[in-house]
Coordinates of C-alpha atoms in Angstrom, one line a residue:
X166 CA 89.4 116.7 -72.1
X167 CA 89.4 120.0 -74.0
X168 CA 87.2 122.7 -72.4
X169 CA 86.7 120.7 -69.2
X170 CA 86.7 122.7 -65.9
X171 CA 87.2 121.6 -62.4
X172 CA 84.4 122.8 -60.1
X173 CA 84.9 123.8 -56.5
X174 CA 83.0 120.8 -55.4
X175 CA 85.4 118.4 -57.0
X176 CA 88.6 120.2 -56.1
X177 CA 87.8 120.8 -52.4
X178 CA 84.9 118.9 -50.9
X179 CA 85.5 115.6 -52.8
X180 CA 89.2 115.6 -51.8
X181 CA 88.4 116.3 -48.2
X182 CA 85.7 113.6 -48.2
X183 CA 88.2 111.1 -49.7
X184 CA 90.6 112.0 -47.0
X185 CA 87.9 111.3 -44.4
X186 CA 87.1 108.0 -45.9
X187 CA 90.9 107.1 -46.0
X188 CA 91.1 108.0 -42.3
X189 CA 88.1 105.8 -41.5
X190 CA 89.7 102.9 -43.3
X191 CA 92.9 103.4 -41.2
X192 CA 90.8 103.6 -38.0
X193 CA 88.9 100.4 -38.9
X194 CA 92.2 98.6 -39.5
X195 CA 93.6 99.9 -36.1
X196 CA 90.4 98.9 -34.4
X197 CA 90.6 95.4 -36.1
X198 CA 94.1 95.0 -34.7
X199 CA 93.2 96.2 -31.2
X200 CA 90.1 93.9 -31.0
X201 CA 92.3 91.0 -32.2
X202 CA 94.8 91.7 -29.4
X203 CA 92.0 91.9 -26.9
X204 CA 90.5 88.6 -28.1
X205 CA 93.9 86.8 -27.4
X206 CA 94.3 88.8 -24.1
X207 CA 97.3 90.7 -25.3
X208 CA 95.3 93.8 -24.5
X209 CA 93.1 93.6 -21.4
X210 CA 89.7 95.3 -21.7
X211 CA 89.4 95.9 -18.0
X212 CA 92.6 97.9 -17.6
X213 CA 92.4 101.7 -18.2
X214 CA 94.7 103.6 -20.6
X215 CA 95.5 107.1 -19.3
X216 CA 92.7 106.8 -16.8
X217 CA 90.1 105.9 -19.5
X218 CA 88.8 102.3 -19.7
X219 CA 89.7 100.4 -22.8
X220 CA 86.0 99.6 -23.4
X221 CA 85.2 103.3 -23.5
X222 CA 88.1 104.0 -25.9
X223 CA 86.8 101.2 -28.2
X224 CA 83.3 102.7 -28.0
X225 CA 84.5 106.2 -28.9
X226 CA 86.4 104.9 -31.9
X227 CA 83.3 102.9 -33.0
X228 CA 81.1 106.1 -32.7
X229 CA 83.6 108.0 -34.8
X230 CA 83.7 105.3 -37.5
X231 CA 79.9 104.8 -37.6
X232 CA 79.3 108.6 -37.8
X233 CA 81.9 109.1 -40.5
X234 CA 80.6 106.3 -42.7
X235 CA 76.9 107.5 -42.4
X236 CA 77.9 111.1 -43.1
X237 CA 79.8 110.1 -46.2
X238 CA 76.9 108.0 -47.5
X239 CA 74.4 110.8 -46.9
X240 CA 76.7 113.4 -48.4
X241 CA 77.0 111.2 -51.5
X242 CA 73.2 110.9 -51.7
X243 CA 72.7 114.7 -51.4
X244 CA 75.4 115.4 -54.0
X245 CA 77.9 117.0 -51.6
X246 CA 80.5 114.4 -52.6
X247 CA 81.0 113.3 -56.1
X248 CA 80.5 109.5 -56.4
X249 CA 79.2 107.0 -58.9
X250 CA 76.9 104.7 -56.9
X251 CA 74.8 101.9 -58.3
X252 CA 71.1 101.8 -58.1
X253 CA 71.2 99.3 -55.2
X254 CA 73.8 97.8 -52.9
X255 CA 72.7 94.3 -54.1
X256 CA 70.8 91.4 -52.7
X257 CA 74.0 89.8 -51.2
X258 CA 74.7 92.9 -49.1
X259 CA 71.0 93.1 -48.2
X260 CA 70.9 89.5 -47.1
X261 CA 74.1 89.9 -45.0
X262 CA 72.9 93.0 -43.2
X263 CA 69.4 91.5 -42.6
X264 CA 71.1 88.6 -40.8
X265 CA 73.3 90.9 -38.8
X266 CA 70.4 93.1 -37.7
X267 CA 68.1 90.1 -37.2
X268 CA 70.6 88.9 -34.6
X269 CA 71.0 92.3 -33.0
X270 CA 67.2 92.8 -32.8
X271 CA 66.6 89.4 -31.3
X272 CA 69.4 89.9 -28.7
X273 CA 68.2 93.3 -27.7
X274 CA 64.6 92.1 -27.4
X275 CA 65.7 89.1 -25.3
X276 CA 68.3 90.7 -23.0
X277 CA 67.2 94.3 -22.7
X278 CA 63.4 94.4 -23.2
X279 CA 62.8 90.8 -21.9
X280 CA 60.2 90.3 -24.6
X281 CA 60.2 86.5 -24.3
X282 CA 60.8 83.9 -27.1
X283 CA 57.9 84.9 -29.3
X284 CA 58.5 88.6 -28.9
X285 CA 62.2 88.2 -29.6
X286 CA 61.5 86.3 -32.8
X287 CA 59.0 88.9 -33.9
X288 CA 61.4 91.7 -33.1
X289 CA 64.3 90.0 -34.9
X290 CA 62.2 89.5 -38.0
X291 CA 61.0 93.1 -38.0
X292 CA 64.5 94.5 -37.6
X293 CA 66.0 92.1 -40.1
X294 CA 63.3 92.9 -42.7
X295 CA 63.9 96.7 -42.1
X296 CA 67.6 96.3 -42.6
X297 CA 67.0 94.3 -45.8
X298 CA 64.8 97.1 -47.1
X299 CA 67.2 99.9 -46.1
X300 CA 70.0 98.1 -47.9
X301 CA 68.3 96.9 -51.1
X302 CA 65.8 99.7 -51.9
X303 CA 67.9 103.0 -51.7
X304 CA 70.9 103.8 -53.8
X305 CA 74.2 102.0 -53.1
X306 CA 75.7 104.9 -51.2
X307 CA 72.9 104.9 -48.6
X308 CA 72.4 101.1 -48.6
X309 CA 76.0 100.3 -48.0
X310 CA 76.8 102.9 -45.3
X311 CA 73.6 103.4 -43.2
X312 CA 73.3 99.8 -42.0
X313 CA 77.0 99.4 -41.4
X314 CA 77.4 102.7 -39.6
X315 CA 74.3 102.0 -37.5
X316 CA 75.8 98.8 -36.2
X317 CA 79.0 100.6 -35.2
X318 CA 77.1 103.5 -33.6
X319 CA 74.9 101.1 -31.6
X320 CA 77.9 99.0 -30.4
X321 CA 79.9 102.1 -29.5
X322 CA 77.0 103.6 -27.6
X323 CA 76.7 100.4 -25.6
X324 CA 80.4 100.5 -24.7
X325 CA 80.4 104.2 -23.8
X326 CA 77.3 104.2 -21.6
X327 CA 78.5 101.1 -19.7
X328 CA 75.6 98.9 -21.0
X329 CA 78.3 96.4 -22.0
X330 CA 81.3 96.6 -19.7
X331 CA 84.2 94.4 -18.4
X332 CA 81.8 92.7 -16.0
X333 CA 79.0 92.1 -18.4
X334 CA 77.7 88.5 -18.8
X335 CA 75.2 87.2 -21.3
X336 CA 73.3 84.2 -19.8
X337 CA 72.3 81.9 -22.6
X338 CA 68.9 80.1 -22.2
X339 CA 69.9 76.5 -22.8
X340 CA 69.2 73.4 -20.8
X341 CA 72.8 73.4 -19.7
X342 CA 74.1 76.5 -18.0
X343 CA 76.1 78.6 -20.4
X344 CA 77.1 82.2 -20.7
X345 CA 79.1 84.6 -22.8
X346 CA 81.5 86.9 -21.0
X347 CA 82.6 90.4 -21.9
X348 CA 86.2 89.2 -22.5
X349 CA 84.8 87.3 -25.5
X350 CA 81.8 89.4 -26.6
X351 CA 83.5 92.8 -26.7
X352 CA 86.5 91.8 -28.9
X353 CA 84.4 89.8 -31.2
X354 CA 81.7 92.5 -31.6
X355 CA 84.4 95.2 -32.1
X356 CA 86.2 93.0 -34.7
X357 CA 82.9 92.5 -36.6
X358 CA 82.1 96.2 -36.5
X359 CA 85.6 97.0 -37.7
X360 CA 85.1 94.7 -40.7
X361 CA 81.7 96.3 -41.5
X362 CA 82.7 99.9 -41.2
X363 CA 86.0 99.3 -43.0
X364 CA 84.2 97.7 -45.9
X365 CA 81.8 100.6 -46.1
X366 CA 84.6 103.1 -45.8
X367 CA 86.6 101.4 -48.6
X368 CA 83.5 101.4 -50.9
X369 CA 83.1 105.1 -50.1
X370 CA 86.8 105.8 -50.8
X371 CA 86.4 104.1 -54.2
X372 CA 83.4 106.3 -55.0
X373 CA 81.0 103.3 -54.8
X374 CA 80.1 101.5 -58.1
X375 CA 82.4 98.8 -59.5
X376 CA 85.6 100.5 -58.2
X377 CA 84.1 100.8 -54.7
X378 CA 83.0 97.2 -54.5
X379 CA 86.4 96.1 -55.6
X380 CA 88.1 98.2 -52.9
X381 CA 85.7 96.9 -50.3
X382 CA 86.5 93.3 -51.3
X383 CA 90.2 94.0 -51.2
X384 CA 90.0 95.4 -47.7
X385 CA 88.1 92.4 -46.4
X386 CA 90.6 90.0 -48.0
X387 CA 93.6 92.0 -46.6
X388 CA 92.2 92.1 -43.1
X389 CA 91.3 88.4 -43.1
X390 CA 94.7 87.5 -44.5
X391 CA 96.4 89.7 -41.9
X392 CA 94.3 88.0 -39.1
X393 CA 95.4 84.6 -40.3
X394 CA 99.1 85.6 -40.2
X395 CA 98.5 87.3 -36.9
X396 CA 97.0 84.2 -35.3
X397 CA 100.1 82.3 -36.5
X398 CA 102.5 84.7 -35.0
X399 CA 100.5 84.9 -31.7
X400 CA 100.5 81.1 -31.4
X401 CA 104.2 80.9 -32.1
X402 CA 105.0 83.8 -29.8
X403 CA 102.8 82.5 -27.0
X404 CA 104.3 79.0 -27.2
X405 CA 107.8 80.5 -27.3
X406 CA 107.2 82.7 -24.3
X407 CA 105.8 79.8 -22.2
X408 CA 108.3 77.2 -23.4
X409 CA 111.6 79.0 -23.2
X410 CA 112.0 78.8 -19.3
X411 CA 111.7 75.0 -19.3
X412 CA 113.9 74.7 -22.4
X413 CA 116.8 76.6 -20.8
X414 CA 116.5 75.0 -17.4
X415 CA 120.1 73.8 -16.5
X416 CA 121.6 75.4 -19.6
X417 CA 125.3 76.1 -19.6
X418 CA 127.6 78.0 -22.0
X419 CA 131.3 77.7 -22.0
X420 CA 134.2 75.5 -23.1
X421 CA 133.4 71.8 -22.6
X422 CA 130.0 72.6 -21.2
X423 CA 128.1 70.3 -23.6
X424 CA 128.4 66.6 -24.4
X425 CA 131.1 65.2 -26.7
X426 CA 130.2 64.7 -30.4
X427 CA 132.8 62.9 -32.5
X428 CA 135.4 63.5 -29.7
X429 CA 134.7 67.3 -29.6
X430 CA 133.0 68.8 -26.6
X431 CA 130.2 71.3 -27.5
X432 CA 130.4 74.7 -25.9
X433 CA 126.6 74.7 -25.2
X434 CA 124.6 72.4 -22.9
X435 CA 120.8 72.2 -23.1
X436 CA 119.9 69.3 -20.9
X437 CA 116.2 69.5 -22.0
X438 CA 117.1 68.6 -25.6
X439 CA 120.3 66.7 -25.0
X440 CA 119.2 64.3 -22.2
X441 CA 116.8 61.5 -21.9
X442 CA 115.1 60.3 -18.7
X443 CA 117.3 58.5 -16.2
X444 CA 117.6 58.3 -12.5
X445 CA 121.1 59.7 -12.3
X446 CA 120.4 62.8 -14.5
X447 CA 120.4 66.1 -12.8
X448 CA 118.1 67.4 -15.5
X449 CA 115.7 65.3 -17.5
X450 CA 115.2 65.8 -21.2
X451 CA 113.2 64.7 -24.3
X452 CA 116.0 63.6 -26.6
X453 CA 114.4 60.2 -27.3
X454 CA 111.1 61.8 -28.2
X455 CA 112.9 64.2 -30.6
X456 CA 114.7 61.4 -32.3
X457 CA 111.5 59.3 -32.6
X458 CA 109.6 62.2 -34.2
X459 CA 112.4 62.9 -36.7
X460 CA 112.7 59.2 -37.7
X461 CA 108.9 58.9 -38.0
X462 CA 108.8 61.8 -40.5
X463 CA 111.8 60.6 -42.4
X464 CA 110.5 57.0 -42.7
X465 CA 107.1 58.2 -43.8
X466 CA 108.6 60.5 -46.5
X467 CA 110.9 57.7 -47.8
X468 CA 107.9 55.4 -48.0
X469 CA 105.3 57.7 -49.5
X470 CA 107.2 60.0 -51.9
X471 CA 108.5 57.4 -54.3
X472 CA 105.1 55.6 -54.4
X473 CA 103.1 58.9 -54.8
X474 CA 105.4 60.4 -57.5
X475 CA 105.4 57.1 -59.4
X476 CA 101.7 56.7 -59.2
X477 CA 101.3 60.4 -60.4
X478 CA 103.7 59.7 -63.3
X479 CA 101.6 56.7 -64.4
X480 CA 98.2 58.4 -64.1
X481 CA 99.4 61.6 -65.8
X482 CA 101.7 60.3 -68.6
X483 CA 100.6 56.7 -69.3
X484 CA 97.0 56.0 -68.2
X485 CA 94.2 57.0 -70.4
X486 CA 91.7 59.4 -69.0
X487 CA 88.6 57.4 -68.1
X488 CA 86.7 55.6 -65.3
X489 CA 89.9 54.2 -63.8
X490 CA 91.6 57.6 -63.3
X491 CA 88.3 59.1 -62.0
X492 CA 88.0 56.3 -59.4
X493 CA 91.6 56.8 -58.4
X494 CA 91.0 60.6 -58.0
X495 CA 87.9 60.0 -55.8
X496 CA 89.7 57.4 -53.7
X497 CA 92.8 59.6 -53.3
X498 CA 90.7 62.6 -52.2
X499 CA 88.7 60.4 -49.8
X500 CA 91.9 59.0 -48.2
X501 CA 93.4 62.4 -47.7
X502 CA 90.2 63.5 -45.8
X503 CA 90.1 60.4 -43.7
X504 CA 90.5 61.0 -40.0
X505 CA 93.9 60.1 -38.6
X506 CA 92.4 57.7 -36.0
X507 CA 91.2 55.5 -38.9
X508 CA 94.8 55.3 -40.2
X509 CA 95.9 54.5 -36.6
X510 CA 93.3 51.6 -36.4
X511 CA 94.5 50.3 -39.8
X512 CA 98.1 50.3 -38.6
X513 CA 97.1 48.6 -35.3
X514 CA 95.0 45.9 -37.0
X515 CA 97.1 45.3 -40.1
X516 CA 100.7 46.4 -39.6
X517 CA 101.3 45.7 -35.9
X518 CA 100.5 41.9 -36.1
X519 CA 102.8 41.6 -39.1
X520 CA 105.8 43.0 -37.3
X521 CA 106.0 40.8 -34.3
X522 CA 102.6 41.7 -32.7
X523 CA 104.1 44.6 -30.8
X524 CA 104.2 48.3 -31.3
X525 CA 107.2 49.4 -33.3
X526 CA 108.8 52.4 -35.0
X527 CA 108.4 50.7 -38.4
X528 CA 104.6 50.4 -37.9
X529 CA 104.4 54.1 -37.0
X530 CA 106.5 55.0 -40.1
X531 CA 104.3 53.0 -42.5
X532 CA 101.1 54.3 -40.9
X533 CA 102.1 57.9 -41.3
X534 CA 103.4 57.1 -44.7
X535 CA 99.9 55.9 -45.8
X536 CA 98.5 59.2 -44.4
X537 CA 101.0 61.2 -46.4
X538 CA 100.7 59.2 -49.6
X539 CA 97.3 60.7 -50.9
X540 CA 98.5 64.2 -50.6
X541 CA 101.8 63.4 -52.4
X542 CA 99.9 61.8 -55.2
X543 CA 97.4 64.6 -55.5
X544 CA 100.0 67.4 -55.5
X545 CA 102.4 65.5 -57.8
X546 CA 99.7 64.8 -60.3
X547 CA 98.6 68.5 -60.3
X548 CA 102.1 69.7 -60.7
X549 CA 102.7 67.4 -63.7
X550 CA 99.5 68.4 -65.3
X551 CA 100.6 72.0 -65.0
X552 CA 103.7 71.3 -67.0
X553 CA 103.0 72.8 -70.5
X554 CA 102.5 70.2 -73.3
X555 CA 105.0 72.3 -75.4
X556 CA 107.8 70.9 -73.2
X557 CA 106.8 67.3 -74.1
X558 CA 106.3 68.1 -77.8
X559 CA 109.7 69.8 -78.0
X560 CA 111.4 66.9 -76.4
X561 CA 109.6 64.4 -78.7
X562 CA 110.6 66.5 -81.7
X563 CA 114.3 65.9 -80.8
X564 CA 113.8 62.2 -80.9
X565 CA 113.8 61.7 -77.1
X566 CA 111.9 58.7 -75.8
X567 CA 108.8 59.1 -73.6
X568 CA 110.5 57.9 -70.4
X569 CA 113.5 60.2 -71.0
X570 CA 111.1 63.1 -71.5
X571 CA 109.4 62.3 -68.2
X572 CA 112.6 61.9 -66.3
X573 CA 114.5 64.9 -67.8
X574 CA 111.7 67.4 -68.5
X575 CA 108.4 66.7 -66.8
X576 CA 109.6 65.6 -63.3
X577 CA 112.2 68.4 -62.9
X578 CA 109.6 71.0 -64.0
X579 CA 107.1 69.6 -61.5
X580 CA 109.5 69.2 -58.5
X581 CA 108.6 72.5 -56.9
X582 CA 104.9 71.5 -56.7
X583 CA 105.8 68.0 -55.5
X584 CA 108.0 69.5 -52.7
X585 CA 105.1 71.8 -51.8
X586 CA 102.8 68.8 -51.3
X587 CA 105.4 67.0 -49.2
X588 CA 105.8 70.1 -47.0
X589 CA 102.0 70.3 -46.4
X590 CA 101.9 66.6 -45.6
X591 CA 104.8 66.7 -43.2
X592 CA 103.2 69.5 -41.3
X593 CA 100.2 67.3 -40.7
X594 CA 101.8 64.0 -39.9
X595 CA 104.6 65.4 -37.6
X596 CA 102.0 66.4 -35.0
X597 CA 99.7 63.4 -35.2
X598 CA 99.1 61.6 -31.9
X599 CA 96.4 59.0 -32.5
X600 CA 98.3 56.9 -35.2
X601 CA 101.5 56.7 -33.2
X602 CA 99.6 56.0 -30.0
X603 CA 98.2 52.9 -31.5
X604 CA 101.2 51.7 -33.5
X605 CA 104.5 52.9 -32.1
X606 CA 104.6 54.2 -28.5
X607 CA 105.4 51.9 -25.7
X608 CA 105.2 54.5 -22.9
X609 CA 105.6 58.1 -22.0
X610 CA 109.4 57.8 -21.6
X611 CA 111.8 55.4 -23.1
X612 CA 113.4 53.3 -20.4
X613 CA 117.0 54.4 -19.7
X614 CA 116.5 57.5 -21.9
X615 CA 118.1 55.9 -25.0
X616 CA 117.5 57.3 -28.4
X617 CA 116.6 55.0 -31.3
X618 CA 119.6 54.2 -33.4
X619 CA 118.2 53.4 -36.8
X620 CA 121.4 53.8 -38.8
X621 CA 123.5 51.8 -36.4
X622 CA 120.9 49.1 -36.0
X623 CA 121.2 47.6 -39.5
X624 CA 122.7 44.1 -39.5
X625 CA 123.5 41.7 -42.3
X626 CA 122.1 38.2 -41.9
X627 CA 122.5 34.9 -43.7
X628 CA 118.8 34.5 -44.3
X629 CA 116.4 36.5 -46.5
X630 CA 116.1 39.4 -46.6
X631 CA 119.7 39.4 -45.5
X632 CA 119.3 42.7 -43.7
X633 CA 117.7 43.2 -40.3
X634 CA 117.3 46.2 -38.0
X635 CA 116.0 45.4 -34.5
X636 CA 115.7 49.2 -33.7
X637 CA 112.9 49.5 -36.2
X638 CA 110.9 46.8 -34.4
X639 CA 111.1 48.4 -31.0
X640 CA 108.6 50.7 -29.4
X641 CA 109.7 54.2 -28.8
X642 CA 108.2 57.6 -28.1
X643 CA 107.6 60.8 -30.0
X644 CA 106.9 64.4 -29.0
X645 CA 103.2 64.6 -29.9
X646 CA 102.4 61.5 -27.8
X647 CA 104.7 62.5 -25.0
X648 CA 103.0 65.9 -24.8
X649 CA 99.6 64.4 -24.8
X650 CA 100.4 61.9 -22.1
X651 CA 102.0 64.4 -19.8
X652 CA 99.2 66.9 -20.2
X653 CA 96.6 64.3 -19.4
X654 CA 98.7 63.0 -16.5
X655 CA 99.5 66.4 -15.2
X656 CA 103.1 65.5 -14.3
X657 CA 106.6 66.7 -15.3
X658 CA 110.0 65.1 -15.8
X659 CA 110.3 64.2 -12.2
X660 CA 113.4 66.3 -11.3
X661 CA 113.4 68.9 -8.6
X662 CA 113.9 71.9 -10.9
X663 CA 111.5 71.7 -13.8
X664 CA 107.8 72.1 -12.9
X665 CA 105.2 70.1 -14.8
X666 CA 103.9 73.2 -16.5
X667 CA 107.3 74.2 -17.6
X668 CA 108.0 70.8 -19.0
X669 CA 104.8 70.6 -20.9
X670 CA 105.3 74.0 -22.6
X671 CA 108.9 73.3 -23.3
X672 CA 107.9 70.0 -25.0
X673 CA 105.3 71.9 -27.1
X674 CA 107.9 74.5 -28.0
X675 CA 110.4 71.8 -29.1
X676 CA 107.7 70.1 -31.2
X677 CA 106.9 73.4 -32.8
X678 CA 110.6 73.8 -33.6
X679 CA 110.9 70.4 -35.1
X680 CA 107.8 71.0 -37.4
X681 CA 109.1 74.4 -38.4
X682 CA 112.5 72.8 -39.2
X683 CA 110.9 70.4 -41.5
X684 CA 109.0 73.3 -43.1
X685 CA 112.2 75.2 -43.5
X686 CA 114.0 72.2 -45.2
X687 CA 111.0 71.7 -47.6
X688 CA 110.8 75.4 -48.5
X689 CA 114.5 75.6 -49.1
X690 CA 114.3 72.5 -51.3
X691 CA 111.4 74.1 -53.2
X692 CA 113.3 77.3 -53.9
X693 CA 116.4 75.4 -54.9
X694 CA 114.6 73.4 -57.6
X695 CA 112.7 76.5 -58.7
X696 CA 115.9 78.5 -59.1
X697 CA 117.6 75.6 -60.8
X698 CA 114.7 75.2 -63.2
X699 CA 114.7 79.0 -64.0
X700 CA 118.5 79.0 -64.6
X701 CA 118.4 76.1 -66.9

């Protein structure tokens, strides 16, 4: 703008204050990661770092964060920092801070002051009301920073002074004896303070106002998304770390070390995944359970995908929008949210008696197929509805019939969404235990350690339906049930090398690998169809 000049306040103090807010955001993110690691015991709060207890380090960082946030808010209110705050932080923020301080006030009154039940309630209401007023009445810069910074300062002071330390225990006053230990309270409290101060620092970095609120929301979303990914990686890493010793028990690498496949000896031998359970085995394995799990998922997919996609085509392209389609939508959503044990009882009461009265692989396949069917129908229908009507109109303008349009235009365009639904469904059914417990499994281990041979079990007969497969009508085992049974029994494979705990974790690791393999296949198929659609 012509004639505009940059004041010393804007050129120096504001840039420094922005840098301080950026550093506070970084510290909040680091504190969030550290508290997350402490919550999952990757970082032990009782061990010192450089002679300084971890709790004291966390408390010092919390004091710095709380002080920086409050100083920034007060500086903005006094005009030292150029910002554009709103008149108030808003009722949502005021309600949130009132709940936080209500909890803090009640806890302090109950645990530190011993005020009793009535006194704790009164103190909680007074502190919560004061926090509401401090947040809602002043300008946004004070209302957003002062309550958040005060929480961080109070928590950090409790850590530094030793009021809350590694040996601290909070005895809850319930009828049953219950308590909260420092190993849980300290990481959770630090995690919460990191979210609050990070949100306040992000708003300050954005200069408050609409831009500041947007940056604060972005920070919360990023930290929560990062925590979800972090939990996933921690679970996978923990299961891998615990399962690898049992998986590689008795492993050999070298020419002819493994079993022969199609007349060729494999150079790798992993008894845990290549053997079954037999008396003469040096190392016992879970190969029958792996085969049973794979065939369960394959059978469920082959049963549910054609039916689900066909029903989606009818509801989307042929059926008129009305009561019928609404009822189908409600019923489908209800089926998808139905607990798995209900599907297991359905398979036990309806399918098992119709296949010889005994548990069988076919009963398990169909039961899991009925579980997968609602999600396939929902996702397929949504994917087809997302196909632009211009595609259908262009095909009709060329004189193509409706069925040819559906087959050549609508279904190929919707395939990535259909595959996504199948991936989500497979991830659920592959780890189910209750349905296969009631419909398929005959025991923890398959006698003789034989894997189910579905392909080789097909036989031609002279009577309808002219094809039979005894393998589908036999009870077998699967990894989820085997893991459940062995954990509850507390036993291992029975050999002299693998301990029960090693076997259990190795089985969990193999189940995780099988599920991730199905995910990888589904994701690869989705990208293939998506790229093919884009190229065409």
